[in-house]
mmCIF file of C-alpha atoms (C1' of nucleotides) in Angstrom:
data_model
loop_
_atom_site.group_PDB
_atom_site.id
_atom_site.type_symbol
_atom_site.label_atom_id
_atom_site.label_comp_id
_atom_site.label_asym_id
_atom_site.label_seq_id
_atom_site.Cartn_x
_atom_site.Cartn_y
_atom_site.Cartn_z
ATOM 1 C CA UNK A 165 -28.459 -77.144 3.500
ATOM 2 C CA UNK A 166 -29.398 -74.861 0.341
ATOM 3 C CA UNK A 167 -28.890 -71.333 0.646
ATOM 4 C CA UNK A 168 -32.079 -69.298 -0.143
ATOM 5 C CA UNK A 169 -31.394 -66.220 -1.959
ATOM 6 C CA UNK A 170 -31.037 -62.349 -0.478
ATOM 7 C CA UNK A 171 -34.697 -61.562 -1.969
ATOM 8 C CA UNK A 172 -36.084 -64.646 -3.127
ATOM 9 C CA UNK A 173 -38.825 -63.651 -5.210
ATOM 10 C CA UNK A 174 -37.523 -61.978 -8.230
ATOM 11 C CA UNK A 175 -40.502 -59.359 -8.200
ATOM 12 C CA UNK A 176 -38.868 -57.775 -5.013
ATOM 13 C CA UNK A 177 -37.429 -54.504 -5.366
ATOM 14 C CA UNK A 178 -33.915 -53.451 -4.577
ATOM 15 C CA UNK A 179 -31.588 -50.468 -4.498
ATOM 16 C CA UNK A 180 -32.097 -47.092 -2.798
ATOM 17 C CA UNK A 181 -35.026 -46.257 -0.639
ATOM 18 C CA UNK A 182 -37.736 -43.875 -1.843
ATOM 19 C CA UNK A 183 -39.285 -41.342 0.858
ATOM 20 C CA UNK A 184 -42.686 -42.994 0.448
ATOM 21 C CA UNK A 185 -41.015 -46.737 1.105
ATOM 22 C CA UNK A 186 -39.711 -45.098 4.008
ATOM 23 C CA UNK A 187 -42.954 -43.648 4.934
ATOM 24 C CA UNK A 188 -44.702 -46.878 4.739
ATOM 25 C CA UNK A 189 -42.442 -48.561 6.712
ATOM 26 C CA UNK A 190 -42.222 -46.116 9.238
ATOM 27 C CA UNK A 191 -46.094 -46.119 9.574
ATOM 28 C CA UNK A 192 -46.372 -49.523 10.102
ATOM 29 C CA UNK A 193 -43.766 -49.920 12.631
ATOM 30 C CA UNK A 194 -45.126 -46.933 14.754
ATOM 31 C CA UNK A 195 -48.671 -48.738 14.879
ATOM 32 C CA UNK A 196 -47.718 -52.331 14.940
ATOM 33 C CA UNK A 197 -43.849 -52.821 15.934
ATOM 34 C CA UNK A 198 -42.060 -54.972 13.953
ATOM 35 C CA UNK A 199 -42.234 -58.646 14.691
ATOM 36 C CA UNK A 200 -41.362 -61.003 11.924
ATOM 37 C CA UNK A 201 -39.567 -58.719 9.200
ATOM 38 C CA UNK A 202 -40.744 -61.037 6.194
ATOM 39 C CA UNK A 203 -44.442 -60.645 7.312
ATOM 40 C CA UNK A 204 -43.681 -57.087 8.035
ATOM 41 C CA UNK A 205 -42.600 -56.598 4.406
ATOM 42 C CA UNK A 206 -45.367 -58.380 3.152
ATOM 43 C CA UNK A 207 -48.265 -56.349 5.039
ATOM 44 C CA UNK A 208 -46.919 -53.034 4.292
ATOM 45 C CA UNK A 209 -47.253 -53.859 0.499
ATOM 46 C CA UNK A 210 -43.729 -52.887 -0.081
ATOM 47 C CA UNK A 211 -42.139 -54.616 -2.454
ATOM 48 C CA UNK A 212 -39.114 -55.317 -0.398
ATOM 49 C CA UNK A 213 -37.636 -58.134 0.969
ATOM 50 C CA UNK A 214 -37.831 -58.703 4.821
ATOM 51 C CA UNK A 215 -34.354 -58.401 5.223
ATOM 52 C CA UNK A 216 -34.076 -55.157 3.636
ATOM 53 C CA UNK A 217 -36.815 -53.699 5.514
ATOM 54 C CA UNK A 218 -34.995 -54.574 9.095
ATOM 55 C CA UNK A 219 -31.584 -53.315 7.501
ATOM 56 C CA UNK A 220 -33.390 -49.821 6.467
ATOM 57 C CA UNK A 221 -34.866 -49.890 10.095
ATOM 58 C CA UNK A 222 -31.987 -50.088 12.336
ATOM 59 C CA UNK A 223 -29.492 -48.408 10.151
ATOM 60 C CA UNK A 224 -31.821 -45.084 8.885
ATOM 61 C CA UNK A 225 -35.093 -44.952 9.787
ATOM 62 C CA UNK A 226 -34.771 -45.747 13.633
ATOM 63 C CA UNK A 227 -35.264 -42.292 15.835
ATOM 64 C CA UNK A 228 -32.679 -42.751 18.092
ATOM 65 C CA UNK A 229 -29.932 -43.017 15.759
ATOM 66 C CA UNK A 230 -27.423 -40.159 15.784
ATOM 67 C CA UNK A 231 -26.673 -38.756 12.297
ATOM 68 C CA UNK A 232 -23.568 -36.422 11.011
ATOM 69 C CA UNK A 233 -20.011 -36.317 12.001
ATOM 70 C CA UNK A 234 -18.300 -38.429 14.536
ATOM 71 C CA UNK A 235 -17.169 -36.525 17.636
ATOM 72 C CA UNK A 236 -13.550 -36.770 18.883
ATOM 73 C CA UNK A 237 -14.819 -39.093 22.095
ATOM 74 C CA UNK A 238 -16.509 -40.995 19.286
ATOM 75 C CA UNK A 239 -13.487 -41.749 17.175
ATOM 76 C CA UNK A 240 -11.257 -42.384 20.628
ATOM 77 C CA UNK A 241 -13.811 -45.198 21.652
ATOM 78 C CA UNK A 242 -13.655 -46.668 17.968
ATOM 79 C CA UNK A 243 -10.205 -46.827 17.851
ATOM 80 C CA UNK A 244 -9.587 -48.162 21.490
ATOM 81 C CA UNK A 245 -12.290 -50.682 21.109
ATOM 82 C CA UNK A 246 -11.116 -51.539 17.441
ATOM 83 C CA UNK A 247 -7.733 -52.316 19.213
ATOM 84 C CA UNK A 248 -9.399 -54.294 22.048
ATOM 85 C CA UNK A 249 -12.311 -56.411 19.500
ATOM 86 C CA UNK A 250 -10.989 -55.847 16.276
ATOM 87 C CA UNK A 251 -13.838 -55.587 13.169
ATOM 88 C CA UNK A 252 -16.377 -56.642 16.095
ATOM 89 C CA UNK A 253 -18.563 -54.002 15.168
ATOM 90 C CA UNK A 254 -21.896 -54.892 17.045
ATOM 91 C CA UNK A 255 -19.850 -55.583 19.734
ATOM 92 C CA UNK A 256 -18.258 -51.787 19.214
ATOM 93 C CA UNK A 257 -21.844 -50.201 18.734
ATOM 94 C CA UNK A 258 -22.561 -51.505 22.017
ATOM 95 C CA UNK A 259 -20.536 -48.782 23.320
ATOM 96 C CA UNK A 260 -21.643 -45.973 21.016
ATOM 97 C CA UNK A 261 -25.608 -46.913 21.496
ATOM 98 C CA UNK A 262 -26.731 -43.963 18.881
ATOM 99 C CA UNK A 263 -24.146 -45.075 15.963
ATOM 100 C CA UNK A 264 -25.116 -48.014 13.440
ATOM 101 C CA UNK A 265 -22.711 -50.987 13.276
ATOM 102 C CA UNK A 266 -22.885 -49.786 9.594
ATOM 103 C CA UNK A 267 -22.005 -46.517 10.432
ATOM 104 C CA UNK A 268 -18.888 -47.401 12.726
ATOM 105 C CA UNK A 269 -18.009 -49.523 9.972
ATOM 106 C CA UNK A 270 -17.775 -47.007 7.369
ATOM 107 C CA UNK A 271 -16.229 -44.426 9.634
ATOM 108 C CA UNK A 272 -13.475 -46.737 10.503
ATOM 109 C CA UNK A 273 -12.861 -48.165 6.980
ATOM 110 C CA UNK A 274 -12.891 -44.494 5.296
ATOM 111 C CA UNK A 275 -11.454 -42.208 7.739
ATOM 112 C CA UNK A 276 -9.740 -43.933 11.085
ATOM 113 C CA UNK A 277 -8.019 -46.825 9.236
ATOM 114 C CA UNK A 278 -6.398 -44.154 6.822
ATOM 115 C CA UNK A 279 -5.579 -42.066 9.288
ATOM 116 C CA UNK A 280 -3.739 -44.803 11.574
ATOM 117 C CA UNK A 281 -1.973 -46.034 8.390
ATOM 118 C CA UNK A 282 -0.558 -42.386 7.612
ATOM 119 C CA UNK A 283 0.681 -42.294 11.302
ATOM 120 C CA UNK A 284 2.468 -45.430 10.349
ATOM 121 C CA UNK A 285 0.315 -47.338 12.858
ATOM 122 C CA UNK A 286 -0.946 -50.789 11.842
ATOM 123 C CA UNK A 287 -4.765 -50.423 11.891
ATOM 124 C CA UNK A 288 -5.296 -54.306 12.499
ATOM 125 C CA UNK A 289 -2.555 -54.600 15.183
ATOM 126 C CA UNK A 290 -2.795 -50.943 16.384
ATOM 127 C CA UNK A 291 0.925 -51.218 16.898
ATOM 128 C CA UNK A 292 3.614 -48.892 14.953
ATOM 129 C CA UNK A 293 4.527 -50.595 12.008
ATOM 130 C CA UNK A 294 8.664 -50.026 11.865
ATOM 131 C CA UNK A 295 9.621 -50.055 15.502
ATOM 132 C CA UNK A 296 10.182 -52.965 17.712
ATOM 133 C CA UNK A 297 8.084 -52.513 20.722
ATOM 134 C CA UNK A 298 9.527 -51.296 23.847
ATOM 135 C CA UNK A 299 8.842 -52.704 27.226
ATOM 136 C CA UNK A 300 6.015 -50.372 28.086
ATOM 137 C CA UNK A 301 4.236 -51.132 24.887
ATOM 138 C CA UNK A 302 4.530 -54.918 25.242
ATOM 139 C CA UNK A 303 2.781 -54.104 28.874
ATOM 140 C CA UNK A 304 0.013 -52.347 27.105
ATOM 141 C CA UNK A 305 -0.396 -55.310 24.497
ATOM 142 C CA UNK A 306 -0.435 -57.600 27.516
ATOM 143 C CA UNK A 307 -3.087 -55.659 29.040
ATOM 144 C CA UNK A 308 -5.249 -55.338 25.723
ATOM 145 C CA UNK A 309 -4.916 -59.060 25.599
ATOM 146 C CA UNK A 310 -6.456 -59.682 28.721
ATOM 147 C CA UNK A 311 -9.285 -57.075 28.400
ATOM 148 C CA UNK A 312 -10.077 -58.741 25.102
ATOM 149 C CA UNK A 313 -10.604 -61.897 26.766
ATOM 150 C CA UNK A 314 -12.339 -60.101 29.573
ATOM 151 C CA UNK A 315 -14.590 -58.173 26.879
ATOM 152 C CA UNK A 316 -15.429 -61.504 25.065
ATOM 153 C CA UNK A 317 -16.559 -62.709 28.299
ATOM 154 C CA UNK A 318 -18.753 -60.028 29.075
ATOM 155 C CA UNK A 319 -20.396 -60.224 25.725
ATOM 156 C CA UNK A 320 -20.771 -63.887 25.536
ATOM 157 C CA UNK A 321 -22.441 -63.050 29.346
ATOM 158 C CA UNK A 322 -24.616 -60.553 28.052
ATOM 159 C CA UNK A 323 -25.749 -62.774 25.284
ATOM 160 C CA UNK A 324 -26.882 -65.882 27.749
ATOM 161 C CA UNK A 325 -28.619 -63.269 29.914
ATOM 162 C CA UNK A 326 -30.693 -62.318 27.297
ATOM 163 C CA UNK A 327 -31.406 -65.779 25.985
ATOM 164 C CA UNK A 328 -32.517 -66.801 29.353
ATOM 165 C CA UNK A 329 -34.813 -64.014 30.095
ATOM 166 C CA UNK A 330 -38.389 -64.395 28.091
ATOM 167 C CA UNK A 331 -38.106 -60.388 27.773
ATOM 168 C CA UNK A 332 -38.513 -60.566 24.100
ATOM 169 C CA UNK A 333 -40.823 -57.666 23.404
ATOM 170 C CA UNK A 334 -40.587 -54.347 21.893
ATOM 171 C CA UNK A 335 -42.693 -51.772 21.300
ATOM 172 C CA UNK A 336 -42.695 -49.198 18.328
ATOM 173 C CA UNK A 337 -39.193 -47.338 18.357
ATOM 174 C CA UNK A 338 -37.978 -49.711 20.863
ATOM 175 C CA UNK A 339 -35.099 -51.909 19.650
ATOM 176 C CA UNK A 340 -32.314 -54.287 21.095
ATOM 177 C CA UNK A 341 -29.623 -52.160 19.564
ATOM 178 C CA UNK A 342 -29.337 -49.707 22.448
ATOM 179 C CA UNK A 343 -29.121 -51.643 25.421
ATOM 180 C CA UNK A 344 -26.957 -54.751 24.594
ATOM 181 C CA UNK A 345 -25.117 -56.545 21.802
ATOM 182 C CA UNK A 346 -26.826 -59.553 22.369
ATOM 183 C CA UNK A 347 -29.498 -60.653 19.753
ATOM 184 C CA UNK A 348 -33.283 -60.639 20.969
ATOM 185 C CA UNK A 349 -35.952 -62.121 19.334
ATOM 186 C CA UNK A 350 -39.239 -59.625 18.685
ATOM 187 C CA UNK A 351 -42.208 -58.749 19.313
ATOM 188 C CA UNK A 352 -45.718 -59.281 20.123
ATOM 189 C CA UNK A 353 -47.329 -56.038 20.119
ATOM 190 C CA UNK A 354 -50.676 -57.547 21.690
ATOM 191 C CA UNK A 355 -48.652 -57.994 25.042
ATOM 192 C CA UNK A 356 -48.993 -55.597 27.788
ATOM 193 C CA UNK A 357 -46.324 -52.896 27.350
ATOM 194 C CA UNK A 358 -42.803 -53.733 28.837
ATOM 195 C CA UNK A 359 -40.714 -51.926 31.273
ATOM 196 C CA UNK A 360 -38.334 -49.456 30.237
ATOM 197 C CA UNK A 361 -35.371 -50.472 28.248
ATOM 198 C CA UNK A 362 -32.871 -51.919 30.965
ATOM 199 C CA UNK A 363 -29.943 -50.108 31.353
ATOM 200 C CA UNK A 364 -26.763 -51.565 29.827
ATOM 201 C CA UNK A 365 -24.907 -54.383 31.846
ATOM 202 C CA UNK A 366 -21.830 -52.686 32.389
ATOM 203 C CA UNK A 367 -19.053 -55.176 33.098
ATOM 204 C CA UNK A 368 -17.712 -52.289 30.522
ATOM 205 C CA UNK A 369 -14.074 -52.836 29.214
ATOM 206 C CA UNK A 370 -13.652 -49.644 27.957
ATOM 207 C CA UNK A 371 -14.492 -47.784 31.245
ATOM 208 C CA UNK A 372 -11.994 -50.383 33.079
ATOM 209 C CA UNK A 373 -9.555 -49.630 30.932
ATOM 210 C CA UNK A 374 -9.789 -45.995 31.173
ATOM 211 C CA UNK A 375 -10.597 -46.078 35.162
ATOM 212 C CA UNK A 376 -9.138 -49.189 36.878
ATOM 213 C CA UNK A 377 -5.818 -50.408 35.518
ATOM 214 C CA UNK A 378 -2.804 -49.648 37.540
ATOM 215 C CA UNK A 379 -0.454 -52.000 36.389
ATOM 216 C CA UNK A 380 0.026 -54.423 33.913
ATOM 217 C CA UNK A 381 -0.794 -57.425 36.093
ATOM 218 C CA UNK A 382 -3.657 -56.033 38.134
ATOM 219 C CA UNK A 383 -7.402 -56.765 37.137
ATOM 220 C CA UNK A 384 -9.915 -54.708 38.674
ATOM 221 C CA UNK A 385 -10.704 -56.422 41.836
ATOM 222 C CA UNK A 386 -14.377 -57.653 42.621
ATOM 223 C CA UNK A 387 -16.306 -56.227 45.856
ATOM 224 C CA UNK A 388 -19.153 -57.441 47.463
ATOM 225 C CA UNK A 389 -20.998 -54.467 47.907
ATOM 226 C CA UNK A 390 -24.048 -54.981 49.884
ATOM 227 C CA UNK A 391 -25.481 -51.690 50.416
ATOM 228 C CA UNK A 392 -24.763 -49.080 47.044
ATOM 229 C CA UNK A 393 -22.034 -46.432 48.544
ATOM 230 C CA UNK A 394 -19.185 -46.282 46.301
ATOM 231 C CA UNK A 395 -15.677 -45.872 47.953
ATOM 232 C CA UNK A 396 -12.318 -44.890 46.908
ATOM 233 C CA UNK A 397 -10.769 -48.118 46.155
ATOM 234 C CA UNK A 398 -10.470 -49.240 42.573
ATOM 235 C CA UNK A 399 -12.351 -52.283 41.033
ATOM 236 C CA UNK A 400 -15.324 -53.459 40.018
ATOM 237 C CA UNK A 401 -18.563 -53.412 42.244
ATOM 238 C CA UNK A 402 -21.697 -55.890 41.740
ATOM 239 C CA UNK A 403 -24.336 -52.973 41.677
ATOM 240 C CA UNK A 404 -26.749 -53.364 44.249
ATOM 241 C CA UNK A 405 -29.720 -53.098 42.419
ATOM 242 C CA UNK A 406 -31.885 -54.628 45.191
ATOM 243 C CA UNK A 407 -29.154 -57.501 44.730
ATOM 244 C CA UNK A 408 -28.665 -57.218 48.791
ATOM 245 C CA UNK A 409 -32.042 -57.962 49.562
ATOM 246 C CA UNK A 410 -31.600 -61.033 47.583
ATOM 247 C CA UNK A 411 -30.619 -64.323 49.194
ATOM 248 C CA UNK A 412 -28.308 -64.785 46.302
ATOM 249 C CA UNK A 413 -26.142 -62.413 47.878
ATOM 250 C CA UNK A 414 -24.068 -65.147 50.227
ATOM 251 C CA UNK A 415 -23.782 -67.534 46.742
ATOM 252 C CA UNK A 416 -22.398 -64.398 44.883
ATOM 253 C CA UNK A 417 -19.570 -64.328 47.431
ATOM 254 C CA UNK A 418 -19.205 -67.568 47.050
ATOM 255 C CA UNK A 419 -18.403 -68.125 43.244
ATOM 256 C CA UNK A 420 -16.392 -64.837 43.540
ATOM 257 C CA UNK A 421 -14.045 -66.547 46.133
ATOM 258 C CA UNK A 422 -14.012 -69.799 44.582
ATOM 259 C CA UNK A 423 -12.845 -68.291 41.388
ATOM 260 C CA UNK A 424 -10.722 -65.978 43.326
ATOM 261 C CA UNK A 425 -11.277 -63.728 40.284
ATOM 262 C CA UNK A 426 -8.449 -61.144 41.287
ATOM 263 C CA UNK A 427 -6.073 -64.138 40.569
ATOM 264 C CA UNK A 428 -7.716 -65.419 37.522
ATOM 265 C CA UNK A 429 -6.980 -62.483 35.731
ATOM 266 C CA UNK A 430 -3.121 -62.825 36.069
ATOM 267 C CA UNK A 431 -3.449 -67.097 34.996
ATOM 268 C CA UNK A 432 -2.184 -68.206 32.221
ATOM 269 C CA UNK A 433 -5.470 -69.885 31.494
ATOM 270 C CA UNK A 434 -7.577 -66.912 32.047
ATOM 271 C CA UNK A 435 -9.159 -67.211 28.518
ATOM 272 C CA UNK A 436 -10.855 -70.386 30.143
ATOM 273 C CA UNK A 437 -11.511 -69.448 33.670
ATOM 274 C CA UNK A 438 -12.987 -65.978 32.975
ATOM 275 C CA UNK A 439 -15.831 -67.089 30.480
ATOM 276 C CA UNK A 440 -16.663 -70.238 33.220
ATOM 277 C CA UNK A 441 -17.090 -67.143 36.064
ATOM 278 C CA UNK A 442 -18.814 -65.132 33.830
ATOM 279 C CA UNK A 443 -21.512 -67.845 33.061
ATOM 280 C CA UNK A 444 -21.810 -68.590 36.860
ATOM 281 C CA UNK A 445 -22.032 -64.931 37.773
ATOM 282 C CA UNK A 446 -24.850 -64.379 34.653
ATOM 283 C CA UNK A 447 -26.716 -67.526 36.149
ATOM 284 C CA UNK A 448 -27.021 -66.068 39.523
ATOM 285 C CA UNK A 449 -27.749 -62.511 38.677
ATOM 286 C CA UNK A 450 -30.562 -63.756 36.114
ATOM 287 C CA UNK A 451 -31.457 -66.130 39.119
ATOM 288 C CA UNK A 452 -31.581 -63.040 41.524
ATOM 289 C CA UNK A 453 -33.382 -60.917 39.313
ATOM 290 C CA UNK A 454 -36.164 -63.422 38.858
ATOM 291 C CA UNK A 455 -36.703 -63.956 42.462
ATOM 292 C CA UNK A 456 -36.490 -60.195 43.385
ATOM 293 C CA UNK A 457 -38.743 -58.710 40.549
ATOM 294 C CA UNK A 458 -40.231 -61.681 38.271
ATOM 295 C CA UNK A 459 -39.111 -62.651 34.849
ATOM 296 C CA UNK A 460 -37.191 -59.357 33.597
ATOM 297 C CA UNK A 461 -33.678 -58.852 33.269
ATOM 298 C CA UNK A 462 -33.480 -55.157 33.572
ATOM 299 C CA UNK A 463 -32.888 -55.220 37.316
ATOM 300 C CA UNK A 464 -28.942 -56.333 37.663
ATOM 301 C CA UNK A 465 -25.913 -54.533 36.705
ATOM 302 C CA UNK A 466 -22.514 -54.848 37.105
ATOM 303 C CA UNK A 467 -20.439 -51.481 37.112
ATOM 304 C CA UNK A 468 -17.027 -50.361 37.588
ATOM 305 C CA UNK A 469 -15.476 -48.044 39.132
ATOM 306 C CA UNK A 470 -12.062 -46.505 40.175
ATOM 307 C CA UNK A 471 -9.707 -43.381 40.747
ATOM 308 C CA UNK A 472 -9.911 -41.900 37.572
ATOM 309 C CA UNK A 473 -7.334 -39.189 38.435
ATOM 310 C CA UNK A 474 -4.368 -41.772 39.331
ATOM 311 C CA UNK A 475 -5.542 -44.091 36.615
ATOM 312 C CA UNK A 476 -5.369 -41.637 33.862
ATOM 313 C CA UNK A 477 -1.509 -42.061 34.038
ATOM 314 C CA UNK A 478 -2.057 -45.752 32.547
ATOM 315 C CA UNK A 479 -3.470 -45.069 29.439
ATOM 316 C CA UNK A 480 -0.729 -42.779 28.120
ATOM 317 C CA UNK A 481 0.163 -44.988 25.204
ATOM 318 C CA UNK A 482 -3.223 -45.112 23.954
ATOM 319 C CA UNK A 483 -4.042 -41.106 24.358
ATOM 320 C CA UNK A 484 -0.675 -40.623 23.231
ATOM 321 C CA UNK A 485 -1.570 -42.561 20.008
ATOM 322 C CA UNK A 486 -5.015 -41.318 19.785
ATOM 323 C CA UNK A 487 -3.881 -37.812 20.161
ATOM 324 C CA UNK A 488 -1.460 -38.251 17.375
ATOM 325 C CA UNK A 489 -4.049 -39.699 15.251
ATOM 326 C CA UNK A 490 -6.440 -36.483 15.992
ATOM 327 C CA UNK A 491 -3.563 -34.501 15.061
ATOM 328 C CA UNK A 492 -2.721 -35.540 11.912
ATOM 329 C CA UNK A 493 -6.507 -34.984 10.992
ATOM 330 C "C1'" DA B 66 -17.843 -26.805 -19.342
ATOM 331 C "C1'" DA B 67 -16.647 -32.121 -19.551
ATOM 332 C "C1'" DA B 68 -14.305 -35.678 -18.068
ATOM 333 C "C1'" DG B 69 -11.987 -38.399 -15.322
ATOM 334 C "C1'" DG B 70 -10.927 -40.300 -10.696
ATOM 335 C "C1'" DG B 71 -11.677 -41.057 -5.661
ATOM 336 C "C1'" DG B 72 -14.163 -40.625 -1.716
ATOM 337 C "C1'" DC B 73 -18.165 -41.744 0.827
ATOM 338 C "C1'" DC B 74 -21.939 -44.399 2.324
ATOM 339 C "C1'" DA B 75 -26.455 -46.961 1.717
ATOM 340 C "C1'" DA B 76 -27.399 -51.512 0.586
ATOM 341 C "C1'" DC B 77 -26.461 -56.313 -0.559
ATOM 342 C "C1'" DC B 78 -24.383 -60.655 -0.213
ATOM 343 C "C1'" DG B 79 -23.318 -64.519 2.000
ATOM 344 C "C1'" DC B 80 -22.150 -66.850 6.276
ATOM 345 C "C1'" DC B 81 -23.293 -67.864 10.950
ATOM 346 C "C1'" DT B 82 -26.188 -68.651 14.982
ATOM 347 C "C1'" DC B 83 -30.483 -69.695 17.229
ATOM 348 C "C1'" DC B 84 -34.839 -71.764 17.823
ATOM 349 C "C1'" DA B 85 -39.014 -73.905 16.725
ATOM 350 C "C1'" DC B 86 -40.674 -78.061 14.936
ATOM 351 C "C1'" DT C 56 -31.449 -84.969 16.590
ATOM 352 C "C1'" DG C 57 -31.735 -83.152 12.278
ATOM 353 C "C1'" DT C 58 -33.706 -79.534 9.213
ATOM 354 C "C1'" DG C 59 -35.375 -75.267 7.890
ATOM 355 C "C1'" DG C 60 -36.602 -70.210 8.729
ATOM 356 C "C1'" DA C 61 -35.642 -66.169 10.622
ATOM 357 C "C1'" DG C 62 -32.366 -62.745 12.441
ATOM 358 C "C1'" DG C 63 -27.509 -61.380 13.105
ATOM 359 C "C1'" DC C 64 -23.319 -59.776 11.374
ATOM 360 C "C1'" DG C 65 -18.904 -58.337 9.039
ATOM 361 C "C1'" DG C 66 -17.246 -57.851 4.199
ATOM 362 C "C1'" DT C 67 -18.108 -56.108 -0.179
ATOM 363 C "C1'" DT C 68 -20.450 -53.663 -3.770
ATOM 364 C "C1'" DG C 69 -22.240 -49.699 -6.642
ATOM 365 C "C1'" DG C 70 -23.677 -45.445 -7.193
ATOM 366 C "C1'" DC C 71 -23.701 -40.657 -6.479
ATOM 367 C "C1'" DC C 72 -20.995 -36.756 -5.280
ATOM 368 C "C1'" DC C 73 -17.359 -33.810 -5.377
ATOM 369 C "C1'" DC C 74 -12.558 -32.451 -6.378
ATOM 370 C "C1'" DT C 75 -9.027 -31.691 -9.875
ATOM 371 C "C1'" DT C 76 -7.244 -31.442 -14.408
#
DNA sequence: AAAGGGGCCAACCGCCTCCAC
DNA sequence: TGTGGAGGCGGTTGGCCCCTT
C-alpha cells in the first residue's frame, strides 16, 4: 500500500502554531467536539492537516494538561514504569493522566535517562552497568519480568474492553487520554451527553508493585469480594461496582478458580496464561456491566489493595535507586 | 557584544493497527 | 478477504533559548 504523506496537500502549513490558530482550533472543539480530524481541519479553515490538529490538541491545547516541572513522585513513577514497560510512553502516560506521552518521552530523554546514566545505571535495562547482579537484584529482575507480563495483559484487556464498548463518544474537553491507554474512536456531537468519564480500570501494576508484593514468587491473590469492604489481606479485589448484584458473580469465581490465578503467576508459561485469563475476565466484566447498567463501560473495575506498611520493605531496590538518582540531581 | 555549542521541547515522520466498506 | 482511510504511537528533527567563552 502506498504511503500517504503526512500532509498530503502541499498548501498545508507546518511548523509552530500561532495563537490565532490555537484560538480557531479551541473554539471549534469547544463548540463541536472533535470527530474526524481531517474534517475538522477543513471546517475550521485552518491550513493544517488533521494529524497536526490532533497533535496540537492532545499535546498542548487540552485543558486537563498539567504543564511545567515534573514532581519527584512523577519522576519516580516514570522510572519505575519505564523499568517495567520500556519505551511504551502511552502506557506510562496512563499512570500520569495529566501528562502527555510526548512530554513524558521528552522528560525521559532529556533528564531521567541522563541522570541514570550518570549514576552508572543502564537506562534501558535499569541495571547497574558494571556490577554483576546480586541474588536480591536477580529476584527483583524476576519480579519485574512478571509484573511486565501482567501489565501487558492488563493493557490488552483494557483495550479489548474499550473496543467492545460502543461508548465512542466525547464531549468538548473530554478525550480518551485521561482514562485509558486504549484507543477510542470518537465522536458524534449530536448524541446525548455521555456519562462522566469512567474511572481508570486499575489492575494497576505500579500499585501492585508498591503495595502487594511480599516475595519474589507471590502474585497478589485474587479475592472474590461481594460486598466491598476491604480487609487487611494483601491481594487484588474485583471491586463491587454492583458486581455482587450480577448473576455473573458465580462465573467470575469459576474463571478465577479455573485459572488458579495464584499459581499461574509462578508458572513458566505465565506469559501465555495471563493474557488468556485477562481476556476471559474482561469478557465477563463487560457482559456484567451490560447486564446491570446497559451498554456502558464505566461501571466495572479491578482494584488492588494491600498492607502498604509491610510492603514498603519490598521496594527497597527501586526506592534506593530512585533516591540515588534524585540525590544526584 | 558576539559567536558557538548544547539543551530543551514542540512538531513532524513513518510505521502500525483498527475498522468500515 | 482485501483495501484504504484514519488515528495512535514511538523515534527523530529543527529551531529557539540560554550559557559559556
